Amino acid sequence: MIGFLLFCVFARSLWAQSSPEARAQAMLQRMNFTEKVNMLHGVNGIYVGNVPGNERLGIPSLNLQDGPQGFRITPGTGEVGTSTAWPSSMTIAASWDLDLLYEWAYEMAREFKDKGANVQLAPGIGIARVPNAGRNFEYLCGEDPSFGAAVVVPVIQGIQDQGVMADAKHWINNEIEDQRMTVSANVDERTRFELYYPPFEAAIKAGVLSVMCSYNRINDVWSCHNNETLRHLKENLGFRGFVVSDWTATHSTAQSMNAGLDMEMPLGLFYNEHTLSTAVDSGEVPMEKIDESVYRILLSMYSIGLFDHDSTGDPTANVTSDAHNALARKIAATSTVLVKNDHSLLPLAKSSLRRVVVIGDETTVSGTGSGHVEPAYIITPHQGISLALQGYNVEVEYVDGTDIEAAAELAADADVAIVVVATTCGEGSDRDTLALGNNQDALVSAVAAANPSTVVSVNTPGAVLMPWSNEVPAILVSWLPGQEAGNALADVIFGDVNPSARLHITMPNKDNEVAFTRAQYPGVGEPREASYSEELLIGYRYYDAMDITPRFCFGHGLSYTTFAYSNLIVEAYNETAGSVSVSLDVMNTGTRDGAEVVQLYLSFPTEAGEPLQQLKMFEKVLLRAQQSAKVIFELKNRDLSVWDASSSSWSVVRGAFVVKVGASSRDIRASADFIV
Ligand code: BGC
């Protein structure tokens, strides 16, 4: 008996060493039709998406859970346990720090694993085409595809290194929440290839195991049965995982199956035994299509190791920890962008203070909808500042700012007034305005008039109007910082953390500064049609083209130290290698250690019809005071290419290019050209 058991263990371990492809194929052969169909749709259950396991064949269940800012719990629905309310995707992305992005994803996915989820419905990797789009806070990419393509990679790796599948969403052109269930994003091919596909392409290269198709239509065809876009995903981009529908985004049986939708969520309205057997019997859906979808799901499950490790997760577990609280704090501080700091008002020296007044919103730390994470606690700005000043004999007072006059009066003779303003948004609708609302602009102006040492911290899900920016000396953009908001703010204000984050979106002067017509946004007609007729001119590309100075530009962010750029060398184009080498020196010229984000923008030859300049690469370099470092970039043919719709391929542009390196899109420190 013992010998037989040992043999079984040995055989199992040998089998575990064969390829995921071979194992998925072998499993598929053993499945009957009903068992196959059961894998292709969800059922009601504990997680937001549930595919039951198969006891006969030993197939584990698939447990899919939101979202991109942490494990979603719904308080009041019984035993739910805790999870960390991390900084949002847009927040962490503003750190431009690939190692930190990995850490965020890895530790967040640990909580999913400990709660028994094996698919994290994240990352969100749409592009912020519309500044007020409701879900921008859930997305990593800001308004730039190259930036997006860089930041999604460590996030996919971090999640999947925990043995949890990542799910890149929402494929594709899901940039509008207004009428999101019906709107058609009418996008030409070049625009889609140059702006909207690249982050997904990077996610696929990083090995993402699932992709969620979106609610909207693309050029009038539902995303989840769009033959063109789904074929591109699987055939051209080489995606080998499975496509899951957004929740109720499936609209057909045969058309979806044939186009490449593998799994319907949350239930099997279109994918069930009756509909699929009818479709197979009538010849509308070849049986191979069903097999392919099941195979893709199994392959992803084998690849991530679900058959090799028993899940020990429990959805009711408390998965928060001191280590995660500390990491959430570090990330929120590292992602805070110092956009203004006149006369070096910040950092504040704790020992020079006697009276500090904190005014304003204390609770807005995340967005709403499926991406919302219920914090177990929130460290408010007032608490964070008070904790930081413990032992310093400083009086810290707080008012919520609803009485503007009283707030200004209180601020008048403080050493410093810290005003926290906030707005949020979420799934299902876009913001009506980028203005803060609730008289918060008047509050800032009144406090600033009463006290010249006013620091404003803006909690925002994305672009926001700051009409008072000339009235205050210091502004921090804190995004949606999660549960450790107050501690992170104090860390930056008192200089325990030297700010190193940068804007990955443009901060505008007014609503709709990008001059969308109604046809472009939110779209016209019934059902809604939104024309992407701006083509490549979104975000800073539009501001550059129109020569508009934004409130704060893409790539901008200050530090408590300064950096100098020198020795830019751009080598000649290497035809054989299809590349251009770029190098430069960066020096921390100040007296504090700090990190600079060196940004490389590229201008194409005019005839190419590309935007005036585009971010192609960046590197975040940590430098001790007075230290310098060499930064090396390698531009590849693809970076020098445009999408040629007539030949359906990338085409290297010939002519004179200009490489610009700098600290933001409007702070170019050196440039040089090369010829292809
Ligand atoms: C959202 C998805 C989310 C799903 C499950 C949908 O409404 O668009 O992003 O993952 O719900 O909650």
XYZ file of C-alpha atoms and ligand atoms in Angstrom:
688
model
C 0.000 0.000 0.000
C 2.762 2.449 1.012
C 4.604 1.530 -2.157
C 1.505 2.322 -4.220
C 1.051 5.680 -2.487
C 4.688 6.573 -3.078
C 4.251 5.631 -6.729
C 1.218 7.937 -6.963
C 3.135 10.843 -5.425
C 6.048 10.186 -7.790
C 3.747 9.967 -10.808
C 1.979 13.183 -9.796
C 5.241 15.054 -9.446
C 6.491 13.756 -12.807
C 3.189 14.798 -14.392
C 3.470 18.224 -12.768
C 6.755 18.654 -14.602
C 5.273 18.186 -18.043
C 4.289 21.336 -19.880
C 1.097 23.249 -19.054
C 0.150 22.814 -22.723
C 0.417 19.011 -22.537
C -1.489 18.887 -19.274
C -4.257 21.191 -20.521
C -4.592 19.119 -23.679
C -4.728 15.861 -21.731
C -7.358 17.258 -19.362
C -9.457 18.501 -22.264
C -9.519 14.964 -23.725
C -11.044 13.637 -20.512
C -13.899 16.142 -20.360
C -17.438 15.597 -21.574
C -19.536 18.343 -23.166
C -21.306 19.340 -19.953
C -18.025 19.610 -18.088
C -16.588 21.779 -20.823
C -19.562 24.134 -20.851
C -19.407 24.456 -17.079
C -15.997 26.053 -17.447
C -17.226 28.655 -19.907
C -19.500 30.673 -17.648
C -19.925 31.833 -14.082
C -22.465 30.968 -11.406
C -23.585 32.831 -8.312
C -21.151 32.440 -5.454
C -18.922 34.083 -2.910
C -16.633 35.960 -5.276
C -17.784 38.421 -7.936
C -17.043 35.691 -10.491
C -17.261 31.944 -9.759
C -16.522 28.967 -11.989
C -17.121 25.846 -9.890
C -14.435 23.176 -9.716
C -14.865 19.702 -11.172
C -14.528 17.025 -8.517
C -14.443 14.079 -10.931
C -11.448 15.480 -12.762
C -9.839 17.384 -9.903
C -10.179 20.776 -11.603
C -10.063 23.581 -9.026
C -12.652 26.342 -8.994
C -11.910 29.729 -10.501
C -12.549 32.576 -8.080
C -12.468 35.994 -9.705
C -12.480 39.127 -7.566
C -12.205 42.891 -7.987
C -10.299 45.037 -8.231
C -7.307 47.186 -9.104
C -6.972 48.967 -5.720
C -7.199 45.895 -3.485
C -9.513 43.008 -2.608
C -13.084 44.268 -2.758
C -15.145 43.506 0.301
C -18.782 44.425 0.724
C -19.422 45.370 4.339
C -22.791 44.332 5.713
C -22.886 41.094 3.725
C -21.857 38.821 6.560
C -18.356 37.755 7.541
C -16.062 39.552 5.085
C -12.770 40.144 6.892
C -10.483 43.061 6.141
C -8.360 44.002 3.160
C -5.924 46.826 2.602
C -7.225 49.950 0.861
C -4.117 50.540 -1.233
C -3.418 53.722 -3.198
C -5.354 53.547 -6.489
C -3.796 52.510 -9.790
C -3.580 56.064 -11.028
C -1.912 57.010 -7.748
C 0.852 54.389 -7.761
C 1.495 54.938 -11.467
C 2.373 58.572 -10.699
C 5.432 57.263 -8.865
C 6.900 56.261 -12.259
C 8.672 53.651 -10.135
C 8.666 50.198 -11.691
C 10.046 48.423 -8.610
C 7.402 49.985 -6.406
C 4.682 49.037 -8.891
C 5.860 45.444 -8.661
C 5.813 45.524 -4.874
C 2.314 47.051 -4.792
C 0.974 44.383 -7.154
C 2.771 41.506 -5.440
C 1.584 42.418 -1.947
C -1.944 43.249 -3.117
C -2.170 39.860 -4.849
C -0.984 38.174 -1.661
C -4.227 39.384 -0.061
C -6.240 37.953 -2.982
C -4.496 34.619 -2.536
C -5.076 34.646 1.205
C -8.735 35.319 0.561
C -8.918 32.410 -1.877
C -9.238 34.395 -5.115
C -7.137 33.073 -7.975
C -7.960 35.763 -10.550
C -7.504 39.432 -9.632
C -9.687 41.575 -11.888
C -6.825 43.979 -12.462
C -4.926 45.871 -13.708
C -7.056 48.496 -15.398
C -5.026 49.624 -18.379
C -7.175 52.059 -20.342
C -5.860 55.418 -21.492
C -7.176 58.659 -19.971
C -8.476 60.062 -23.259
C -11.320 61.863 -21.484
C -10.001 63.897 -18.506
C -13.218 63.459 -16.511
C -13.788 59.763 -17.293
C -15.176 58.016 -14.215
C -12.712 55.133 -14.155
C -9.433 56.909 -14.846
C -8.483 56.322 -11.215
C -8.642 52.557 -11.833
C -6.250 52.777 -14.743
C -2.467 52.738 -14.707
C -1.630 54.373 -17.996
C -2.373 58.048 -17.524
C -2.692 59.649 -20.936
C 0.276 58.019 -22.617
C 0.623 54.622 -24.323
C 4.400 54.283 -23.867
C 4.094 55.177 -20.222
C 1.231 52.690 -19.953
C 3.187 49.954 -21.706
C 6.040 50.404 -19.228
C 4.014 50.442 -16.015
C 1.712 47.504 -16.735
C 4.589 45.041 -16.960
C 5.708 44.992 -13.289
C 2.069 44.936 -12.210
C 1.248 41.828 -14.254
C 4.436 40.183 -13.027
C 3.790 41.121 -9.415
C 0.263 39.711 -9.394
C 1.154 36.524 -11.227
C 4.296 35.858 -9.174
C 1.884 35.269 -6.291
C 0.190 32.463 -8.197
C -2.820 34.687 -8.905
C -3.867 35.391 -12.491
C -3.978 39.015 -13.559
C -6.807 40.233 -15.770
C -6.045 43.143 -18.083
C -9.152 45.250 -18.553
C -11.116 46.549 -20.393
C -10.419 45.420 -23.940
C -10.853 47.851 -25.705
C -11.638 51.570 -26.041
C -13.613 51.650 -22.811
C -12.714 55.295 -22.174
C -16.196 56.660 -21.479
C -18.510 55.760 -18.581
C -21.433 57.863 -19.754
C -23.710 55.307 -21.541
C -20.913 52.784 -21.232
C -23.223 49.824 -21.822
C -24.110 50.987 -25.319
C -21.685 53.636 -26.533
C -19.741 52.856 -29.680
C -16.134 54.050 -29.667
C -15.555 54.884 -33.298
C -11.801 54.739 -33.682
C -9.668 54.518 -36.769
C -7.083 51.775 -36.997
C -3.966 53.915 -36.708
C -5.239 55.625 -33.588
C -6.144 52.319 -32.006
C -2.748 50.818 -32.774
C -0.699 53.821 -31.698
C -2.610 54.893 -28.602
C -4.893 52.211 -27.209
C -3.371 48.803 -27.973
C 0.206 49.302 -26.674
C -0.486 48.820 -22.927
C -2.364 45.585 -23.699
C 0.404 44.490 -26.014
C 2.873 44.982 -23.155
C 0.594 43.076 -20.777
C 0.518 40.143 -23.176
C 4.300 40.172 -23.526
C 4.475 40.154 -19.729
C 2.402 36.954 -19.788
C -1.013 38.140 -18.604
C -3.303 35.119 -18.350
C -6.690 36.750 -18.798
C -8.193 39.781 -20.514
C -11.650 41.274 -19.929
C -13.613 42.470 -22.940
C -15.547 45.657 -22.328
C -19.178 46.826 -22.267
C -18.901 49.272 -25.149
C -19.039 48.728 -28.874
C -16.065 49.438 -31.111
C -16.990 50.821 -34.499
C -20.553 49.635 -33.862
C -19.688 46.033 -32.933
C -19.945 44.839 -29.323
C -16.525 44.456 -27.803
C -17.220 40.920 -26.527
C -18.065 39.606 -29.957
C -15.915 41.907 -32.006
C -14.178 39.722 -34.513
C -11.639 42.336 -35.502
C -10.416 43.323 -32.049
C -10.579 39.847 -30.489
C -8.758 38.285 -33.411
C -6.118 40.968 -33.141
C -5.709 40.145 -29.461
C -5.328 36.431 -29.981
C -3.818 36.057 -33.412
C -1.631 39.112 -33.937
C -0.670 39.953 -30.385
C -0.323 36.291 -29.503
C -2.441 36.334 -26.338
C -2.549 32.735 -25.065
C -4.775 33.161 -22.013
C -8.571 33.468 -21.914
C -10.975 36.313 -22.593
C -13.651 36.853 -19.957
C -16.595 39.143 -20.596
C -17.206 42.152 -18.416
C -20.192 41.459 -16.189
C -23.215 41.154 -18.546
C -21.210 42.429 -21.523
C -21.984 39.293 -23.568
C -24.576 39.784 -26.322
C -24.588 36.561 -28.337
C -23.706 32.885 -28.310
C -22.351 31.885 -31.703
C -20.960 35.261 -32.662
C -19.115 35.583 -29.347
C -17.754 32.054 -29.398
C -16.584 32.385 -32.980
C -15.022 35.799 -32.365
C -13.059 34.507 -29.358
C -14.921 35.241 -26.121
C -13.939 32.309 -23.892
C -15.922 32.898 -20.712
C -19.192 34.637 -19.957
C -19.607 36.442 -16.626
C -21.273 36.548 -14.237
C -23.763 33.859 -15.397
C -24.298 31.650 -18.413
C -27.076 33.491 -20.231
C -25.514 33.038 -23.660
C -23.004 30.329 -22.779
C -24.886 27.360 -21.317
C -25.434 23.765 -22.234
C -28.601 24.447 -24.179
C -27.376 27.425 -26.223
C -23.959 25.956 -26.939
C -25.181 22.470 -27.874
C -27.768 24.051 -30.183
C -25.061 26.187 -31.770
C -22.795 23.173 -32.266
C -25.594 20.958 -33.606
C -26.681 23.590 -36.105
C -23.112 24.005 -37.275
C -22.999 27.646 -36.221
C -20.155 26.989 -33.801
C -17.537 24.354 -34.571
C -16.815 22.069 -31.608
C -13.140 23.044 -31.954
C -14.066 26.569 -30.895
C -15.494 25.316 -27.624
C -12.490 23.094 -27.088
C -10.175 25.994 -27.768
C -11.869 28.151 -25.132
C -11.766 25.388 -22.523
C -8.149 24.699 -23.421
C -7.224 28.375 -22.970
C -8.815 28.458 -19.524
C -7.115 25.212 -18.494
C -3.798 26.371 -19.899
C -3.949 29.546 -17.805
C -4.828 27.491 -14.723
C -1.943 25.077 -15.270
C 0.453 27.921 -16.072
C -0.239 29.707 -12.802
C 0.030 26.463 -10.838
C -3.584 26.065 -9.685
C -3.437 22.285 -10.126
C -0.238 21.977 -8.158
C -1.011 23.860 -4.951
C -4.138 23.486 -2.881
C -5.727 26.843 -2.087
C -5.658 27.675 1.591
C -7.389 31.035 1.126
C -10.507 32.056 2.998
C -12.749 34.912 1.802
C -13.561 35.891 5.378
C -9.923 36.156 6.479
C -8.391 39.374 7.754
C -5.542 39.843 5.322
C -4.291 43.232 6.437
C -0.966 43.441 8.233
C 1.414 45.999 9.691
C 3.717 45.373 6.759
C 0.941 46.151 4.262
C -0.121 49.266 6.153
C 3.484 50.463 6.057
C 3.791 49.693 2.351
C 0.502 51.470 1.571
C 1.929 54.522 3.360
C 5.233 54.390 1.510
C 3.473 54.062 -1.846
C 1.053 56.919 -1.153
C 3.941 59.207 -0.188
C 6.096 58.164 -3.151
C 3.153 58.797 -5.497
C 2.372 62.303 -4.232
C 3.296 64.920 -6.813
C 4.694 68.229 -5.613
C 3.461 70.493 -8.394
C 4.311 73.829 -6.794
C 6.697 74.878 -4.027
C 7.466 78.603 -4.103
C 10.389 79.807 -1.994
C 10.892 76.204 -0.885
C 8.054 76.493 1.623
C 8.156 72.700 1.846
C 9.444 70.677 3.542
C 8.385 72.187 6.848
C 10.905 71.980 9.668
C 9.014 70.467 12.598
C 11.093 72.296 15.182
C 10.284 75.715 13.707
C 6.511 75.303 14.120
C 4.264 76.386 16.979
C 0.779 76.257 15.467
C -0.505 74.313 12.453
C -4.046 74.382 11.138
C -5.439 71.525 9.037
C -8.588 72.322 7.091
C -10.851 70.362 4.821
C -11.910 66.934 3.580
C -10.679 64.007 5.644
C -12.147 60.943 4.035
C -11.854 60.825 0.242
C -9.228 58.170 -0.352
C -10.691 55.934 -3.053
C -13.117 55.827 -5.965
C -16.511 54.181 -6.197
C -17.885 51.142 -8.026
C -16.263 47.749 -8.445
C -12.837 49.304 -7.923
C -13.730 50.597 -4.479
C -11.990 49.086 -1.489
C -13.492 49.547 1.940
C -10.702 50.729 4.243
C -10.395 49.050 7.638
C -9.336 52.518 8.836
C -8.276 55.866 7.408
C -5.448 57.918 8.822
C -6.828 61.400 8.207
C -4.587 64.346 7.353
C -5.264 65.815 10.774
C -4.220 62.571 12.457
C -1.175 62.127 10.227
C 0.091 65.671 10.824
C -0.577 65.407 14.585
C 1.255 62.079 14.832
C 4.227 63.470 12.932
C 4.431 66.458 15.274
C 4.175 64.470 18.489
C 6.898 65.546 20.889
C 7.465 68.879 19.108
C 5.298 71.141 21.232
C 3.186 72.208 18.270
C -0.520 72.941 18.518
C -2.439 71.234 15.673
C -6.028 72.308 15.062
C -8.599 71.006 12.611
C -11.789 72.342 11.023
C -13.647 70.746 8.139
C -13.822 74.004 6.180
C -17.567 74.114 5.637
C -17.557 77.482 7.419
C -15.108 79.268 5.147
C -14.872 82.435 7.189
C -14.167 80.538 10.396
C -11.535 78.440 8.639
C -9.767 81.532 7.289
C -9.862 83.157 10.693
C -8.387 80.092 12.340
C -5.677 79.907 9.685
C -4.751 83.581 9.914
C -2.159 83.406 12.661
C -1.005 79.808 12.230
C 2.580 79.150 11.114
C 1.148 77.145 8.280
C -2.316 76.249 6.982
C -2.723 72.871 5.316
C -5.890 72.686 3.219
C -7.007 69.269 2.003
C -9.444 69.466 -0.898
C -10.973 66.436 -2.530
C -13.193 65.038 -5.205
C -13.834 61.527 -6.371
C -15.726 59.580 -9.006
C -16.344 56.032 -10.054
C -17.790 53.426 -12.287
C -20.986 54.137 -14.177
C -20.649 57.871 -14.717
C -18.108 60.505 -15.637
C -17.498 63.652 -13.624
C -19.753 66.522 -14.753
C -16.932 68.924 -14.112
C -13.266 68.825 -13.213
C -13.927 71.482 -10.560
C -13.649 70.431 -6.934
C -17.150 71.538 -5.965
C -18.572 72.112 -2.487
C -17.087 75.622 -2.307
C -13.627 74.152 -1.932
C -12.095 76.639 -4.397
C -13.474 79.512 -2.333
C -12.124 77.830 0.794
C -8.587 77.651 -0.612
C -8.696 81.287 -1.774
C -9.966 82.506 1.580
C -7.367 80.571 3.573
C -4.592 81.651 1.207
C -5.659 85.284 1.590
C -5.537 84.909 5.375
C -2.251 83.041 5.540
C 0.517 83.278 2.924
C 1.985 79.983 4.143
C -0.807 77.823 2.787
C -0.149 74.311 1.524
C -2.883 72.610 -0.503
C -3.157 68.852 -0.836
C -5.510 67.700 -3.592
C -7.133 64.282 -3.368
C -8.367 63.578 -6.862
C -9.190 60.650 -9.138
C -7.465 62.397 -12.054
C -7.424 65.793 -13.726
C -8.770 68.573 -11.525
C -9.103 72.351 -11.758
C -6.960 74.467 -9.459
C -8.029 78.035 -10.246
C -6.289 79.208 -7.066
C -2.879 77.827 -8.004
C -1.356 81.325 -8.249
C -2.651 82.251 -4.807
C -0.885 79.540 -2.822
C 2.829 78.788 -2.549
C 2.681 74.979 -2.326
C 0.479 72.315 -3.912
C 0.606 68.546 -3.584
C -1.438 66.212 -5.786
C -2.169 63.214 -3.567
C -4.575 61.396 -5.968
C -6.640 58.711 -4.193
C -4.070 57.699 -1.602
C -5.896 54.907 0.245
C -6.061 54.235 3.960
C -2.690 55.778 4.878
C -3.559 59.187 3.383
C -2.685 61.307 6.435
C 0.607 59.620 7.283
C 1.750 59.796 3.664
C 0.874 63.483 3.467
C 2.828 64.187 6.653
C 5.812 62.218 5.330
C 6.001 64.512 2.305
C 5.166 67.770 4.068
C 7.866 67.268 6.692
C 10.425 65.910 4.242
C 10.707 62.347 5.548
C 9.967 61.463 1.945
C 11.465 63.645 -0.783
C 8.771 63.911 -3.485
C 9.656 62.119 -6.695
C 6.295 61.502 -8.398
C 5.328 63.062 -11.718
C 2.057 63.848 -13.469
C 1.076 61.194 -16.007
C -1.890 63.322 -17.036
C -2.204 67.002 -17.882
C -3.707 69.322 -15.265
C -5.980 71.653 -17.255
C -6.977 75.295 -16.779
C -10.648 74.673 -17.451
C -13.268 72.062 -18.213
C -13.015 70.534 -21.662
C -9.822 72.375 -22.500
C -9.176 69.679 -25.098
C -12.226 71.090 -26.906
C -14.127 67.853 -27.446
C -17.252 68.360 -29.504
C -20.332 66.443 -28.379
C -19.717 64.025 -31.217
C -16.320 63.204 -29.714
C -17.439 63.116 -26.107
C -19.792 61.907 -24.788
C -21.041 61.083 -28.285
C -24.336 61.603 -30.077
C -27.310 59.589 -31.263
C -29.197 56.625 -29.920
C -27.467 54.289 -29.325
C -24.560 56.599 -28.578
C -21.709 56.989 -31.060
C -18.477 58.647 -29.916
C -16.070 59.691 -32.605
C -12.362 59.550 -31.769
C -11.800 62.151 -34.474
C -9.081 63.841 -32.422
C -7.057 60.785 -33.511
C -3.610 61.013 -31.886
C -4.163 64.375 -30.205
C -5.136 63.417 -26.684
C -3.683 64.840 -23.483
C -0.382 66.696 -23.807
C -0.274 65.907 -27.508
C -3.291 68.212 -27.914
C -1.830 70.958 -25.700
C 1.413 70.872 -27.699
C -0.411 70.987 -31.028
C -2.564 73.964 -29.960
C 0.264 75.650 -28.081
C -1.789 75.882 -24.886
C 0.005 76.112 -21.569
C -1.792 73.791 -19.151
C -2.074 74.452 -15.423
C 0.563 71.755 -14.857
C 1.971 69.753 -17.708
C 2.422 66.049 -18.331
C 5.584 64.735 -16.697
C 5.795 67.621 -14.211
C 6.736 67.160 -10.581
C 9.175 68.866 -8.216
C 11.618 67.576 -5.646
C 13.244 69.036 -2.539
C 16.504 68.811 -4.438
C 17.517 69.840 -7.972
C 18.947 67.946 -10.920
C 21.217 68.946 -13.788
C 21.343 67.239 -17.186
C 24.493 67.109 -19.312
C 26.401 65.233 -22.014
C 23.447 64.142 -24.110
C 24.797 61.855 -26.804
C 22.523 60.528 -29.530
C 24.332 57.971 -31.684
C 23.643 57.604 -35.397
C 20.794 55.269 -36.363
C 22.100 51.715 -36.568
C 20.373 50.248 -39.615
C 21.401 46.651 -38.891
C 20.299 46.661 -35.287
C 17.383 48.950 -36.032
C 18.140 51.123 -33.045
C 19.453 54.432 -31.749
C 21.469 54.691 -28.536
C 20.973 57.694 -26.306
C 22.925 58.538 -23.175
C 23.179 61.454 -20.789
C 24.417 62.338 -17.316
C 22.113 63.431 -14.538
C 23.368 64.982 -11.338
C 21.663 65.698 -8.047
C 22.912 69.252 -7.543
C 21.177 69.862 -4.212
C 21.830 68.903 -0.636
C 19.221 66.144 -0.201
C 19.032 62.673 -1.655
C 16.280 62.430 -4.224
C 14.994 60.719 -7.336
C 14.663 62.228 -10.786
C 12.431 60.859 -13.539
C 14.401 61.365 -16.733
C 11.977 61.502 -19.647
C 12.758 60.949 -23.323
C 10.413 62.566 -25.821
C 10.700 61.975 -29.544
C 9.713 64.275 -32.395
C 9.124 62.540 -35.722
C 9.856 64.068 -39.122
C 6.918 66.397 -39.858
C 5.720 64.380 -42.864
C 4.940 61.429 -40.580
C 1.885 63.265 -39.263
C 2.705 62.393 -35.661
C 2.123 64.643 -32.614
C 4.859 67.236 -32.015
C 6.519 65.127 -29.345
C 5.778 61.840 -27.609
C 7.129 60.226 -24.504
C 8.951 57.085 -25.556
C 10.989 56.127 -22.504
C 11.772 57.170 -18.966
C 13.995 56.158 -16.128
C 13.688 56.948 -12.470
C 17.118 57.443 -10.903
C 17.758 57.699 -7.204
C 20.725 59.972 -6.529
C 22.413 60.932 -3.309
C 23.147 64.647 -2.891
C 25.836 65.650 -5.391
C 25.862 62.203 -6.977
C 25.554 61.768 -10.724
C 24.664 58.834 -12.950
C 24.647 57.930 -16.589
C 21.235 57.179 -18.058
C 21.107 55.060 -21.197
C 18.138 54.618 -23.516
C 17.880 52.460 -26.605
C 15.246 53.490 -29.123
C 14.137 50.592 -31.306
C 12.605 50.527 -34.784
C 9.163 50.194 -33.284
C 9.698 53.505 -31.425
C 10.480 55.127 -34.769
C 7.438 53.671 -36.498
C 3.894 54.668 -37.277
C 1.030 52.263 -37.904
C 0.415 52.044 -41.617
C -3.229 51.048 -42.035
C -2.838 50.435 -45.774
C -0.323 47.635 -45.216
C -1.531 46.782 -41.698
C 1.958 46.966 -40.306
C 4.381 49.165 -38.387
C 6.465 51.242 -40.730
C 9.753 52.932 -39.787
C 9.635 56.614 -40.681
C 12.550 58.012 -42.702
C 13.948 61.468 -42.055
C 15.216 63.640 -39.209
C 14.047 62.839 -35.662
C 14.694 64.920 -32.560
C 15.412 63.333 -29.184
C 14.499 65.559 -26.248
C 15.376 64.675 -22.686
C 14.005 66.494 -19.722
C 12.184 66.670 -16.444
C 8.722 67.060 -18.021
C 7.080 67.515 -21.401
C 7.602 71.281 -21.011
C 10.971 71.214 -19.260
C 13.265 69.826 -21.926
C 16.887 70.094 -20.790
C 18.729 68.874 -23.884
C 17.962 67.741 -27.400
C 19.761 66.304 -30.408
C 18.716 64.875 -33.726
C 19.418 61.780 -35.765
C 18.504 60.666 -39.245
C 16.883 57.435 -40.291
C -16.768 46.250 -14.133
C -15.547 45.354 -14.073
C -15.595 44.518 -12.827
C -16.877 43.695 -12.869
C -17.039 42.751 -11.696
C -18.045 45.479 -13.966
O -19.120 46.342 -13.791
O -16.784 46.971 -15.334
O -14.375 46.127 -14.118
O -14.467 43.702 -12.731
O -17.979 44.595 -12.869
O -17.373 43.432 -10.555
